[in-house]
PDB file of C-alpha atoms in Angstrom:
ATOM      1  CA  MET A  11    -173.196  55.778-106.935  1.00  0.00           C
ATOM      2  CA  HIS A  12    -175.458  53.532-108.136  1.00  0.00           C
ATOM      3  CA  TRP A  13    -178.355  53.158-106.282  1.00  0.00           C
ATOM      4  CA  ILE A  14    -180.877  49.898-107.482  1.00  0.00           C
ATOM      5  CA  PHE A  15    -184.180  49.874-105.713  1.00  0.00           C
ATOM      6  CA  PHE A  16    -186.005  46.546-105.244  1.00  0.00           C
ATOM      7  CA  GLU A  17    -189.271  45.154-105.312  1.00  0.00           C
ATOM      8  CA  ALA A  18    -190.936  46.196-102.041  1.00  0.00           C
ATOM      9  CA  GLY A  19    -191.620  44.060 -99.245  1.00  0.00           C
ATOM     10  CA  PRO A  20    -189.441  42.250 -96.405  1.00  0.00           C
ATOM     11  CA  GLY A  21    -185.911  41.611 -96.171  1.00  0.00           C
ATOM     12  CA  LYS A  22    -184.680  43.304 -99.102  1.00  0.00           C
ATOM     13  CA  GLY A  23    -181.445  45.183 -97.799  1.00  0.00           C
ATOM     14  CA  VAL A  24    -178.925  45.624 -95.197  1.00  0.00           C
ATOM     15  CA  ALA A  25    -181.193  47.784 -92.935  1.00  0.00           C
ATOM     16  CA  ASP A  26    -184.026  45.567 -92.873  1.00  0.00           C
ATOM     17  CA  ALA A  27    -181.457  42.948 -91.753  1.00  0.00           C
ATOM     18  CA  VAL A  28    -180.036  45.548 -89.228  1.00  0.00           C
ATOM     19  CA  GLY A  29    -183.723  46.326 -88.119  1.00  0.00           C
ATOM     20  CA  ALA A  30    -184.701  42.840 -87.827  1.00  0.00           C
ATOM     21  CA  THR A  31    -181.523  41.764 -85.924  1.00  0.00           C
ATOM     22  CA  THR A  32    -181.773  44.214 -83.512  1.00  0.00           C
ATOM     23  CA  LYS A  33    -185.205  43.598 -82.883  1.00  0.00           C
ATOM     24  CA  ARG A  34    -184.374  39.943 -81.877  1.00  0.00           C
ATOM     25  CA  LEU A  35    -181.833  41.244 -79.751  1.00  0.00           C
ATOM     26  CA  PHE A  36    -184.228  43.289 -77.755  1.00  0.00           C
ATOM     27  CA  ASP A  37    -186.867  40.446 -77.669  1.00  0.00           C
ATOM     28  CA  ASP A  38    -184.631  37.755 -76.489  1.00  0.00           C
ATOM     29  CA  THR A  39    -183.181  40.384 -73.742  1.00  0.00           C
ATOM     30  CA  THR A  40    -186.221  41.318 -72.360  1.00  0.00           C
ATOM     31  CA  LYS A  41    -187.504  37.075 -73.154  1.00  0.00           C
ATOM     32  CA  PHE A  42    -184.401  35.844 -70.748  1.00  0.00           C
ATOM     33  CA  ASN A  43    -184.279  38.617 -68.223  1.00  0.00           C
ATOM     34  CA  PRO A  44    -187.636  38.220 -66.969  1.00  0.00           C
ATOM     35  CA  ASP A  45    -187.167  39.702 -63.619  1.00  0.00           C
ATOM     36  CA  GLU A  46    -185.194  43.012 -65.323  1.00  0.00           C
ATOM     37  CA  THR A  47    -187.621  46.347 -65.630  1.00  0.00           C
ATOM     38  CA  TYR A  48    -186.448  48.559 -68.408  1.00  0.00           C
ATOM     39  CA  SER A  49    -188.070  52.224 -67.774  1.00  0.00           C
ATOM     40  CA  ASN A  50    -186.985  53.521 -71.525  1.00  0.00           C
ATOM     41  CA  ALA A  51    -185.357  52.649 -74.805  1.00  0.00           C
ATOM     42  CA  MET A  52    -181.810  53.829 -73.334  1.00  0.00           C
ATOM     43  CA  ASP A  53    -181.956  51.058 -70.394  1.00  0.00           C
ATOM     44  CA  LEU A  54    -182.618  48.561 -73.018  1.00  0.00           C
ATOM     45  CA  MET A  55    -179.786  49.429 -75.060  1.00  0.00           C
ATOM     46  CA  THR A  56    -177.481  49.675 -72.483  1.00  0.00           C
ATOM     47  CA  HIS A  57    -178.115  46.244 -71.370  1.00  0.00           C
ATOM     48  CA  THR A  58    -177.506  44.619 -75.026  1.00  0.00           C
ATOM     49  CA  GLU A  59    -174.926  46.766 -76.343  1.00  0.00           C
ATOM     50  CA  ASN A  60    -172.397  44.216 -74.821  1.00  0.00           C
ATOM     51  CA  SER A  61    -174.250  41.329 -76.592  1.00  0.00           C
ATOM     52  CA  THR A  62    -173.932  42.772 -80.364  1.00  0.00           C
ATOM     53  CA  LYS A  63    -171.569  44.404 -82.690  1.00  0.00           C
ATOM     54  CA  ILE A  64    -174.297  46.363 -83.919  1.00  0.00           C
ATOM     55  CA  GLN A  65    -173.607  50.071 -82.849  1.00  0.00           C
ATOM     56  CA  LEU A  66    -176.837  51.487 -81.161  1.00  0.00           C
ATOM     57  CA  PHE A  67    -177.383  55.350 -81.156  1.00  0.00           C
ATOM     58  CA  SER A  68    -180.179  57.120 -79.420  1.00  0.00           C
ATOM     59  CA  TYR A  69    -181.197  60.628 -80.936  1.00  0.00           C
ATOM     60  CA  VAL A  70    -183.514  63.031 -79.119  1.00  0.00           C
ATOM     61  CA  LYS A  71    -185.942  65.561 -80.736  1.00  0.00           C
ATOM     62  CA  GLN A  72    -183.823  68.185 -80.956  1.00  0.00           C
ATOM     63  CA  ASP A  73    -180.893  65.905 -82.589  1.00  0.00           C
ATOM     64  CA  ILE A  74    -183.336  65.485 -85.648  1.00  0.00           C
ATOM     65  CA  ASP A  75    -184.478  68.863 -85.779  1.00  0.00           C
ATOM     66  CA  GLU A  76    -180.920  70.421 -86.068  1.00  0.00           C
ATOM     67  CA  ILE A  77    -180.653  68.235 -89.108  1.00  0.00           C
ATOM     68  CA  ARG A  78    -183.531  69.162 -90.930  1.00  0.00           C
ATOM     69  CA  GLN A  79    -182.324  72.866 -90.601  1.00  0.00           C
ATOM     70  CA  GLN A  80    -179.215  72.001 -92.112  1.00  0.00           C
ATOM     71  CA  ILE A  81    -180.990  69.787 -95.329  1.00  0.00           C
ATOM     72  CA  PRO A  82    -181.830  72.549 -97.970  1.00  0.00           C
ATOM     73  CA  PRO A  83    -185.349  72.435 -99.623  1.00  0.00           C
ATOM     74  CA  LEU A  84    -186.200  69.399-101.381  1.00  0.00           C
ATOM     75  CA  ALA A  85    -188.504  69.235-105.026  1.00  0.00           C
ATOM     76  CA  THR A  86    -190.476  66.434-105.949  1.00  0.00           C
ATOM     77  CA  VAL A  87    -189.174  64.627-108.681  1.00  0.00           C
ATOM     78  CA  HIS A  88    -192.211  63.098-110.554  1.00  0.00           C
ATOM     79  CA  ASP A  89    -192.535  59.222-111.734  1.00  0.00           C
ATOM     80  CA  THR A  90    -189.942  58.215-109.468  1.00  0.00           C
ATOM     81  CA  SER A  91    -191.880  55.253-109.094  1.00  0.00           C
ATOM     82  CA  LEU A  92    -190.992  53.705-112.425  1.00  0.00           C
ATOM     83  CA  PHE A  93    -187.365  54.034-111.589  1.00  0.00           C
ATOM     84  CA  HIS A  94    -185.325  50.917-111.410  1.00  0.00           C
ATOM     85  CA  GLU A  95    -181.657  52.204-110.795  1.00  0.00           C
ATOM     86  CA  VAL A  96    -180.306  55.761-110.255  1.00  0.00           C
ATOM     87  CA  ILE A  97    -176.713  56.730-111.115  1.00  0.00           C
ATOM     88  CA  ALA A  98    -174.539  59.739-110.069  1.00  0.00           C
ATOM     89  CA  LYS A  99    -171.883  60.589-111.415  1.00  0.00           C
ATOM     90  CA  PRO A 100    -168.660  62.501-110.065  1.00  0.00           C
ATOM     91  CA  ASN A 101    -169.764  65.343-112.720  1.00  0.00           C
ATOM     92  CA  ASP A 102    -172.944  65.747-110.918  1.00  0.00           C
ATOM     93  CA  GLU A 103    -174.922  64.112-113.739  1.00  0.00           C
ATOM     94  CA  VAL A 104    -177.544  62.215-112.562  1.00  0.00           C
ATOM     95  CA  TYR A 105    -179.596  59.323-114.769  1.00  0.00           C
ATOM     96  CA  ALA A 106    -182.038  57.233-114.041  1.00  0.00           C
ATOM     97  CA  LYS A 107    -183.686  53.859-115.598  1.00  0.00           C
ATOM     98  CA  ASN A 108    -186.595  52.090-115.799  1.00  0.00           C
ATOM     99  CA  LYS A 109    -185.237  48.510-116.177  1.00  0.00           C
ATOM    100  CA  SER A 110    -181.641  47.297-115.506  1.00  0.00           C
ATOM    101  CA  ASP A 111    -180.548  46.580-118.886  1.00  0.00           C
ATOM    102  CA  GLU A 112    -181.457  49.961-120.447  1.00  0.00           C
ATOM    103  CA  GLU A 113    -178.042  51.816-121.440  1.00  0.00           C
ATOM    104  CA  GLU A 114    -176.962  55.154-119.281  1.00  0.00           C
TER     105      GLU A 114
END
């Protein structure tokens, strides 16, 4: 696995693009259907789910709490802000690069 970190800022990854598209979809849904009322996020999601191929999910706090209980305690790795790339090998070795042109 290679994880390459880009500079901070908007529009740098797939998640940002999906998030922006979803926000625009929700904005357009409310803008072009001014007589509709949405009492909660689920109403809005239900109304827009046939307008996109993006799969929308809703989670309640209990769902998140259950997942958090499954995650082991994690330790802080100092100086990660200096990393440009992280490489995880199948043998559980992990390497970090400060510059992309460094050797592993």
